[in-house]
Short mmCIF file of C-alpha atoms and ligand atoms in Angstrom, two decimals:
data_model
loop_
_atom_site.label_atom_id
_atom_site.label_comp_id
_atom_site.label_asym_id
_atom_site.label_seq_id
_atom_site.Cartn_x
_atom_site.Cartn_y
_atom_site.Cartn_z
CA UNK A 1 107.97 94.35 83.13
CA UNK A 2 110.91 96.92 83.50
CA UNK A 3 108.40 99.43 84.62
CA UNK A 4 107.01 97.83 87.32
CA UNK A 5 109.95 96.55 88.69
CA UNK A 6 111.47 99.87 88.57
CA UNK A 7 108.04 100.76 90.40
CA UNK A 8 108.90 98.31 92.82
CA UNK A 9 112.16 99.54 93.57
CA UNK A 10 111.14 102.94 93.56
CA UNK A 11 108.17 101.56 96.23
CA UNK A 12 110.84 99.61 98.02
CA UNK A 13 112.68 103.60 99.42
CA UNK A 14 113.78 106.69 97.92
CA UNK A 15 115.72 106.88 94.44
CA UNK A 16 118.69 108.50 93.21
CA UNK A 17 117.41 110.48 89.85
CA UNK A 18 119.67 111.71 87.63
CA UNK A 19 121.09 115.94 88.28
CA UNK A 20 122.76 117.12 91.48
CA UNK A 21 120.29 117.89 93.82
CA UNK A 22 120.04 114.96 95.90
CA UNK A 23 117.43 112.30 96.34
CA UNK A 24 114.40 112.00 94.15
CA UNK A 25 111.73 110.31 96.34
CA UNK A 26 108.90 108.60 94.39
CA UNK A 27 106.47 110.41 95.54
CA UNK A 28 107.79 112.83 97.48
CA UNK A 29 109.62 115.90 95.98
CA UNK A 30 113.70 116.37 95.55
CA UNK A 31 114.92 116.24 99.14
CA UNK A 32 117.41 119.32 99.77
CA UNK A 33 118.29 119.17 103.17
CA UNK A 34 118.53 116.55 106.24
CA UNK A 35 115.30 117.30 107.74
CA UNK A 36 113.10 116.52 105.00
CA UNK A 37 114.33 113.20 104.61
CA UNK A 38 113.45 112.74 108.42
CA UNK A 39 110.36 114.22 107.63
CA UNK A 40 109.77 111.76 104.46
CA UNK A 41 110.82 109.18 106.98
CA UNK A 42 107.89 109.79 109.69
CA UNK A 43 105.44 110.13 106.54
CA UNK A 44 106.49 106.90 104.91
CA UNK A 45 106.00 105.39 108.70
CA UNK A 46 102.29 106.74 109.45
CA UNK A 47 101.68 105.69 105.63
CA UNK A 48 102.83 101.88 106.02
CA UNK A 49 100.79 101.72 109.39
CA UNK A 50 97.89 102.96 108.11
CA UNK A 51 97.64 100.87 105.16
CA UNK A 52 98.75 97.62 107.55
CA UNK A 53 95.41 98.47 109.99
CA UNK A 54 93.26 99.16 107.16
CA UNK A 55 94.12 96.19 105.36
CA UNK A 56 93.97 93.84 108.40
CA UNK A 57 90.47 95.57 109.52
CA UNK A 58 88.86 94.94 106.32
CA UNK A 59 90.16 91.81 105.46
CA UNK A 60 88.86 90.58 109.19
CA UNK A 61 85.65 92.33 108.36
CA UNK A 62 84.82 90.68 105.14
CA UNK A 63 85.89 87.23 106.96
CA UNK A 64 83.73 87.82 110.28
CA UNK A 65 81.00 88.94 107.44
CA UNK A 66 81.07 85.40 105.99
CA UNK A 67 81.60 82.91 108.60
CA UNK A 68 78.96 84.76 111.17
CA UNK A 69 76.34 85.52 108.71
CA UNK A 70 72.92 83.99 109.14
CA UNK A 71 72.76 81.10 108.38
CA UNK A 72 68.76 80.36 109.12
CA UNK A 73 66.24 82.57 109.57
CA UNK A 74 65.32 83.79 113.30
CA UNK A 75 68.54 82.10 114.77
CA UNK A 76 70.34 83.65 117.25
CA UNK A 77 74.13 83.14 118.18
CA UNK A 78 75.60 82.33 121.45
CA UNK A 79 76.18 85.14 124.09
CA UNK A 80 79.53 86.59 123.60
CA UNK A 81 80.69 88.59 126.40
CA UNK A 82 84.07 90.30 126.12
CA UNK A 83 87.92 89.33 126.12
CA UNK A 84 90.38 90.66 128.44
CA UNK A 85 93.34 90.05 126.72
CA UNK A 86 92.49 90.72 123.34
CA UNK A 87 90.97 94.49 124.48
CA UNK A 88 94.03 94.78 126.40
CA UNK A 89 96.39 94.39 123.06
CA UNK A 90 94.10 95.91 120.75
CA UNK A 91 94.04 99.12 122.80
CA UNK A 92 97.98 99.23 124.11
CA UNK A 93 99.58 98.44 120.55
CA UNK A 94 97.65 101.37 118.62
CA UNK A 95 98.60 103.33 121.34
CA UNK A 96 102.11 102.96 121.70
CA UNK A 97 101.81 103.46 117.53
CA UNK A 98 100.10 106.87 118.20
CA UNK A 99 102.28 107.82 120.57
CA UNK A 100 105.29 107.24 118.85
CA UNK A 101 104.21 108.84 115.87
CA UNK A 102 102.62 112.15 118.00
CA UNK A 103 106.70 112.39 119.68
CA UNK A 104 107.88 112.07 116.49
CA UNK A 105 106.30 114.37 114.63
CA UNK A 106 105.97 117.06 117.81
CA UNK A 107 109.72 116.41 117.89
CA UNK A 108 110.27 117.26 113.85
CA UNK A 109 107.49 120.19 114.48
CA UNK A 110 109.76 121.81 117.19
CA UNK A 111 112.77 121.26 115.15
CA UNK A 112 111.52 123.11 112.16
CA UNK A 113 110.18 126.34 113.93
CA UNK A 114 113.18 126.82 116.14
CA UNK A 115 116.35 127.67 114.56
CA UNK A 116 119.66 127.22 116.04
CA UNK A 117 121.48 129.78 117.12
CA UNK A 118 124.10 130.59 114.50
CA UNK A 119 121.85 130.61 112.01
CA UNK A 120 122.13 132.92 108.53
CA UNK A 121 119.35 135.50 108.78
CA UNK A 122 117.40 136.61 105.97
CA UNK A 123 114.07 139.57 105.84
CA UNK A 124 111.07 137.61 103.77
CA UNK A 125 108.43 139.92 102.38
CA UNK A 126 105.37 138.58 101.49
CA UNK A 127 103.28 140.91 98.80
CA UNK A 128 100.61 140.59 96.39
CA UNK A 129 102.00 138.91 94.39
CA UNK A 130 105.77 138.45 95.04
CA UNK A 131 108.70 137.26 97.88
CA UNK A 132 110.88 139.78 98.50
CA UNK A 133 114.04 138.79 100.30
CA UNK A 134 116.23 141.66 102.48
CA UNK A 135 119.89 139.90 103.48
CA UNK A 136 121.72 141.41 106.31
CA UNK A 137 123.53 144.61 104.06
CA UNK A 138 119.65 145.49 103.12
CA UNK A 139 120.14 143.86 99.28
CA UNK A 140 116.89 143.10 98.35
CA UNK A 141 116.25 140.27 95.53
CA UNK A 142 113.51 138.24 94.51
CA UNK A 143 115.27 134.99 94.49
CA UNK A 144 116.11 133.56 97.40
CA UNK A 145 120.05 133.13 97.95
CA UNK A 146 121.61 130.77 100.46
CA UNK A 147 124.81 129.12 101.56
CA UNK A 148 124.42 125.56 101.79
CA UNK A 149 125.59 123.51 104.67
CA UNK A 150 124.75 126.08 106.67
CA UNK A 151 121.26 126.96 108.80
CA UNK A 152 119.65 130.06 107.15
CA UNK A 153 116.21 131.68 109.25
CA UNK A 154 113.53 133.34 107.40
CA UNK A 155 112.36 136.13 109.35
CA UNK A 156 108.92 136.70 107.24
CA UNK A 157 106.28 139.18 107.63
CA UNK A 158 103.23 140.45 104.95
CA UNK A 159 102.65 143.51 103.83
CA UNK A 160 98.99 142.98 103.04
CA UNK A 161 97.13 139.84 103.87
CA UNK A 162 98.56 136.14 105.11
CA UNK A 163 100.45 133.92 102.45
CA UNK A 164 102.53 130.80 102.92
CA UNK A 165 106.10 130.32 102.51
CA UNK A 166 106.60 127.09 101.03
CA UNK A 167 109.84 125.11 99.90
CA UNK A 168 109.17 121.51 99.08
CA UNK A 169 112.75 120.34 99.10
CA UNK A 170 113.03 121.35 102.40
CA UNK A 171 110.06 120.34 103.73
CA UNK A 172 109.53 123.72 104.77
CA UNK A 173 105.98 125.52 105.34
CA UNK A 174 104.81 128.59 107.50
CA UNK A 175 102.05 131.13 107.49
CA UNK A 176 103.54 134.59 106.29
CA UNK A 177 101.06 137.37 108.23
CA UNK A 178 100.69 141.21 108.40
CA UNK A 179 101.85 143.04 111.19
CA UNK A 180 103.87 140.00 112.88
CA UNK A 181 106.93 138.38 112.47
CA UNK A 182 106.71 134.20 111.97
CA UNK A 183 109.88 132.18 111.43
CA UNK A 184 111.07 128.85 109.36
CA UNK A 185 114.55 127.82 108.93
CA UNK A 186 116.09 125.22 106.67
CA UNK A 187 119.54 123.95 105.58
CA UNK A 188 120.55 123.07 102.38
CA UNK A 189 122.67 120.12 102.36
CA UNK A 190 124.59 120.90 98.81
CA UNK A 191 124.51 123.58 95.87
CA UNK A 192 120.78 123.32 93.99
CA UNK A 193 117.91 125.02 92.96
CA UNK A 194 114.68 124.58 94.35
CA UNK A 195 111.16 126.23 93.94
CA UNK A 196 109.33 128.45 96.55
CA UNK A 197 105.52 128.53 96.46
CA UNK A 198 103.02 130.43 98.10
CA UNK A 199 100.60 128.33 99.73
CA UNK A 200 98.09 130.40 100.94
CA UNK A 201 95.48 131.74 98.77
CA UNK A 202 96.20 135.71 99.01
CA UNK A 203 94.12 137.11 95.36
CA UNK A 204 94.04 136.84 91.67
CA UNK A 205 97.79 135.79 91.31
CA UNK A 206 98.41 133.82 93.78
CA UNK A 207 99.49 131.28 91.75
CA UNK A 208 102.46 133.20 89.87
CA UNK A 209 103.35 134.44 93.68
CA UNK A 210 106.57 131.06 92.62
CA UNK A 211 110.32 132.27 93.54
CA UNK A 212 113.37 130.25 93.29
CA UNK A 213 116.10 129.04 96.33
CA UNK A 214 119.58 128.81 94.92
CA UNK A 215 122.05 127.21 97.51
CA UNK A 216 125.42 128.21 96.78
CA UNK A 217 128.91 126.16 96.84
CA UNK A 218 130.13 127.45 101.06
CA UNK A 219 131.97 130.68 99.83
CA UNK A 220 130.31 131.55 96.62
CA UNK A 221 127.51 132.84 98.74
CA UNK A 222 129.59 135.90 99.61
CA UNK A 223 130.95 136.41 96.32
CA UNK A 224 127.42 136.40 95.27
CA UNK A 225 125.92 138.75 97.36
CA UNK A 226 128.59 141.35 96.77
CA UNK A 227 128.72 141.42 93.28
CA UNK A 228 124.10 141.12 93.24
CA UNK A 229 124.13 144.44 95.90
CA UNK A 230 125.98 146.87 93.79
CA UNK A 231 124.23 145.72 90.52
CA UNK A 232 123.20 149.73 89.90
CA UNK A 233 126.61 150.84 90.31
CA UNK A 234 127.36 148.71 87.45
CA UNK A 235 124.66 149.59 84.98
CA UNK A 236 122.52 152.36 83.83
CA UNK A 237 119.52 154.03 85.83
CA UNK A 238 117.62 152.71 82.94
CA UNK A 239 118.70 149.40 83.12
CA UNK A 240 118.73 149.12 86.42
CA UNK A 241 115.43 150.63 86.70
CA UNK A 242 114.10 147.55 84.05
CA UNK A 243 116.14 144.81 87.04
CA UNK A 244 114.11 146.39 89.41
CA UNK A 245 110.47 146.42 88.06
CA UNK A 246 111.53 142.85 87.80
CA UNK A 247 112.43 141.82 91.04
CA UNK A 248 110.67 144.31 93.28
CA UNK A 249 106.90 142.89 91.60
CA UNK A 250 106.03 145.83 89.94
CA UNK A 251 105.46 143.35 86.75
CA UNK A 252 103.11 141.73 88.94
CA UNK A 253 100.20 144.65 88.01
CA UNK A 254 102.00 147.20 86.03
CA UNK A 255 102.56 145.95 82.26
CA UNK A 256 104.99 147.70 79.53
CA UNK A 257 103.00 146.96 76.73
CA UNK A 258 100.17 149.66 77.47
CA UNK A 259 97.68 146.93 78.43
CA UNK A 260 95.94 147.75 81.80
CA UNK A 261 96.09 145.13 84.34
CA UNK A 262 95.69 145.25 87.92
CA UNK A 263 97.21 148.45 88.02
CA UNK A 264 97.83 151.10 84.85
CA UNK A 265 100.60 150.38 82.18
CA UNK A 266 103.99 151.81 82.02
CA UNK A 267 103.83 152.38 78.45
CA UNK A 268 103.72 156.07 77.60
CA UNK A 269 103.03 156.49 81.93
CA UNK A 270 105.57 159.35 82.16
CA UNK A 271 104.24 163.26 81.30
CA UNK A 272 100.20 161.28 80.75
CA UNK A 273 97.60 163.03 82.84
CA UNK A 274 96.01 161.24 84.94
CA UNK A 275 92.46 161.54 87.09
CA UNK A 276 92.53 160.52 90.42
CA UNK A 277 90.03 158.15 92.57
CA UNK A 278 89.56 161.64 94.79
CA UNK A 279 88.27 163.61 91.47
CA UNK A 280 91.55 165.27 91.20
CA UNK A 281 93.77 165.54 88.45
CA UNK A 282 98.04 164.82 87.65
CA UNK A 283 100.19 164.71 85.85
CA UNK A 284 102.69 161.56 86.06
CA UNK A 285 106.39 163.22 86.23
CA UNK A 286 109.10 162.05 88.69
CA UNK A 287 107.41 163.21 92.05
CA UNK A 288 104.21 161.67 90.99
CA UNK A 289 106.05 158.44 90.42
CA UNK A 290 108.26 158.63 93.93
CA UNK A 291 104.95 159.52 95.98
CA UNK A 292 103.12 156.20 94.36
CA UNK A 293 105.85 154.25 95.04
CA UNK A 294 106.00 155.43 98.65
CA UNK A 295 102.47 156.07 99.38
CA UNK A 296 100.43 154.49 97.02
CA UNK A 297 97.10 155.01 98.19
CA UNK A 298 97.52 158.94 98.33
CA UNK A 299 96.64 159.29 94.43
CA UNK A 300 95.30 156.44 93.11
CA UNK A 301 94.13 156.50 89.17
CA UNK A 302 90.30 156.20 88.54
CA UNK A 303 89.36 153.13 87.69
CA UNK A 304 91.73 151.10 89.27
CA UNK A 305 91.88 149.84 93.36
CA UNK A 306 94.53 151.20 95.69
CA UNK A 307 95.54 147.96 96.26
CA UNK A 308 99.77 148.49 95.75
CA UNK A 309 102.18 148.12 98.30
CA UNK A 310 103.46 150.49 100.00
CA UNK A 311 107.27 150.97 99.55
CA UNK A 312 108.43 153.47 102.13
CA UNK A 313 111.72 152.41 103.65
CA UNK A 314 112.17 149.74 101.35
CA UNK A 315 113.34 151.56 98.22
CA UNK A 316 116.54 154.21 98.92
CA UNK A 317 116.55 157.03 96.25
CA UNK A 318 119.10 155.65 94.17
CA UNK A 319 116.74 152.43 93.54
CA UNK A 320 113.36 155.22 93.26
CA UNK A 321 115.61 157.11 90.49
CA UNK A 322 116.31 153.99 88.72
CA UNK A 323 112.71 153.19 88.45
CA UNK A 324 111.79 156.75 87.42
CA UNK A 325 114.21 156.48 84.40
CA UNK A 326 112.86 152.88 83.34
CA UNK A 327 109.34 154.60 83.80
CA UNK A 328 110.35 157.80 81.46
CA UNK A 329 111.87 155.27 78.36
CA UNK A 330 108.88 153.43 77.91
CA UNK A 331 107.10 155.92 75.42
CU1 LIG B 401 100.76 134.83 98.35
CU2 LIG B 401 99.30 133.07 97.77
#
């Protein structure tokens, strides 16, 4: 009985659930921001209608069904011609319906791919199969960092085929392509944590292509991003170079285990000859390791398809000397 009351209520308009990241619709995910509850709101709307109409044309059906069925065999019921005033309402009240709901949502659609002004920019890089995320002093990170109560754009561009930026909370969706620049903007109305998808299909991992948004406290998110951009000042190359084959997606293909996934392992990589897709033959030492990560394609291992990212101008050389000392301790 408590259940389905609590159904009820939960049918009856969004919930509070228990943590701090605002409403819990029932259906719906956790609203983070202003415009997804508008958003919920036209959804909710266009849902109600459509189950009214469907209800009262089926009901009316089944009714018309009984009391003007057949009753004797051959008969044949008076000429009906047609009814001004009844086509007149059944056309004009659908379409004021339609048309409110097309403004609406045009309205909301307009609002979400503009972004004001004054809006917090941040670089999205779509790649197979990780977001990257440049903020304006070129820190790149793989979780995406944001003030709350205040608009942030996501400038977002692919480095190899189309995927989808998606945030739930926010009610926040848009094509990610290569070669061109798209845009979606969002704000966070409080501190949370919310999941990013990728809702395009883009290859074998598309599915682990998740992130995370983390909306900081107004002023943390400073204090944040200068302590996360000199994070190799503060530890080792090695270390550094581990926080990096993390976040940058290298984990993605490259395992430290010496299994072989999409690309070769990083277990005992450094000094191993290696043949190349061209016949020719390396050996993997710190220029080896600099040239894949800035040209990938220009020796790719046999066996495997040259299907990395390129890094050029998105890696300085402190980050590439990191990586090559992460690279050397795995033996
Ligand atoms: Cu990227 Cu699916």
């Amino acid at each position: 009985m408590i259940s389905i009351l609590d159904t009820l209520t939960k049918l009856a308009g969004g919930i509070q659930t228990q943590g701090s990241q605002g409403d819990h619709p029932f259906w719906m995910p956790v609203r983070g921001s202003e415009t997804a509850a508008r958003i919920d709101g036209l959804f909710d709307f266009i849902l109600w209608v459509s189950i009214f109409f469907f209800a009262l044309i089926v009901i009316l059906m089944v009714w018309f069904m009984i009391k003007y069925r057949v009753k004797e065999r051959g008969e044949v019921g008076p000429p009906i011609y047609h009814n001004t005033v009844l086509e007149f309402f059944w056309t004009a009240i659908p379409m004021i319906i339609v048309v409110i709901m097309f403004w609406v949502g045009f309205k909301g659609y307009m609002d979400l791919v503009v972004p004001p002004a004054n809006a917090y920019e941040i670089q999205v890089t779509g790649q197979k199969w990780k977001w990257l995320f440049t903020y304006p002093n070129g820190y790149v990170d793989d979780t995406l960092h944001v003030p709350a109560d205040q608009p942030v754009t996501l400038v977002m561009t692919s480095t190899d085929v189309v995927h989808s930026m998606f945030i739930p909370a926010f009610r926040a969706k848009m094509d990610v392509f290569p070669g061109r620049y798209s845009k979606l903007w969002f704000e966070a109305d409080g501190p949370g944590e919310y999941p990013i998808y990728c809702a395009e299909y883009c290859g074998t991992s598309h599915s682990a292509m998740l992130s995370q948004c983390i909306a900081h406290p107004p002023g943390e998110f400073e204090t944040w991003l200068t302590e996360a951009s000199n994070f190799l000042d503060t530890v080792s190359p090695e270390e550094g170079g581990k926080m990096l084959y993390d976040m940058r997606g290298c984990a993605q293909c490259h395992s430290i285990d010496g299994t072989n996934r999409i690309g070769p392992s990083f277990q005992g990589a450094f000094g191993a000859q290696r043949a190349f897709t061209d016949g020719t033959e390396g050996v993997v030492d710190e220029n080896y390791i600099r040239e894949s990560l800035l040209q990938p394609q220009s020796k790719v291992v046999a066996g495997y398809d040259g299907v990395m990212p390129a890094f050029q101008g998105r890696m300085n050389d402190q980050e590439i000397g990191a990586l090559i000392a992460y690279i050397k301790s795995l033996q």
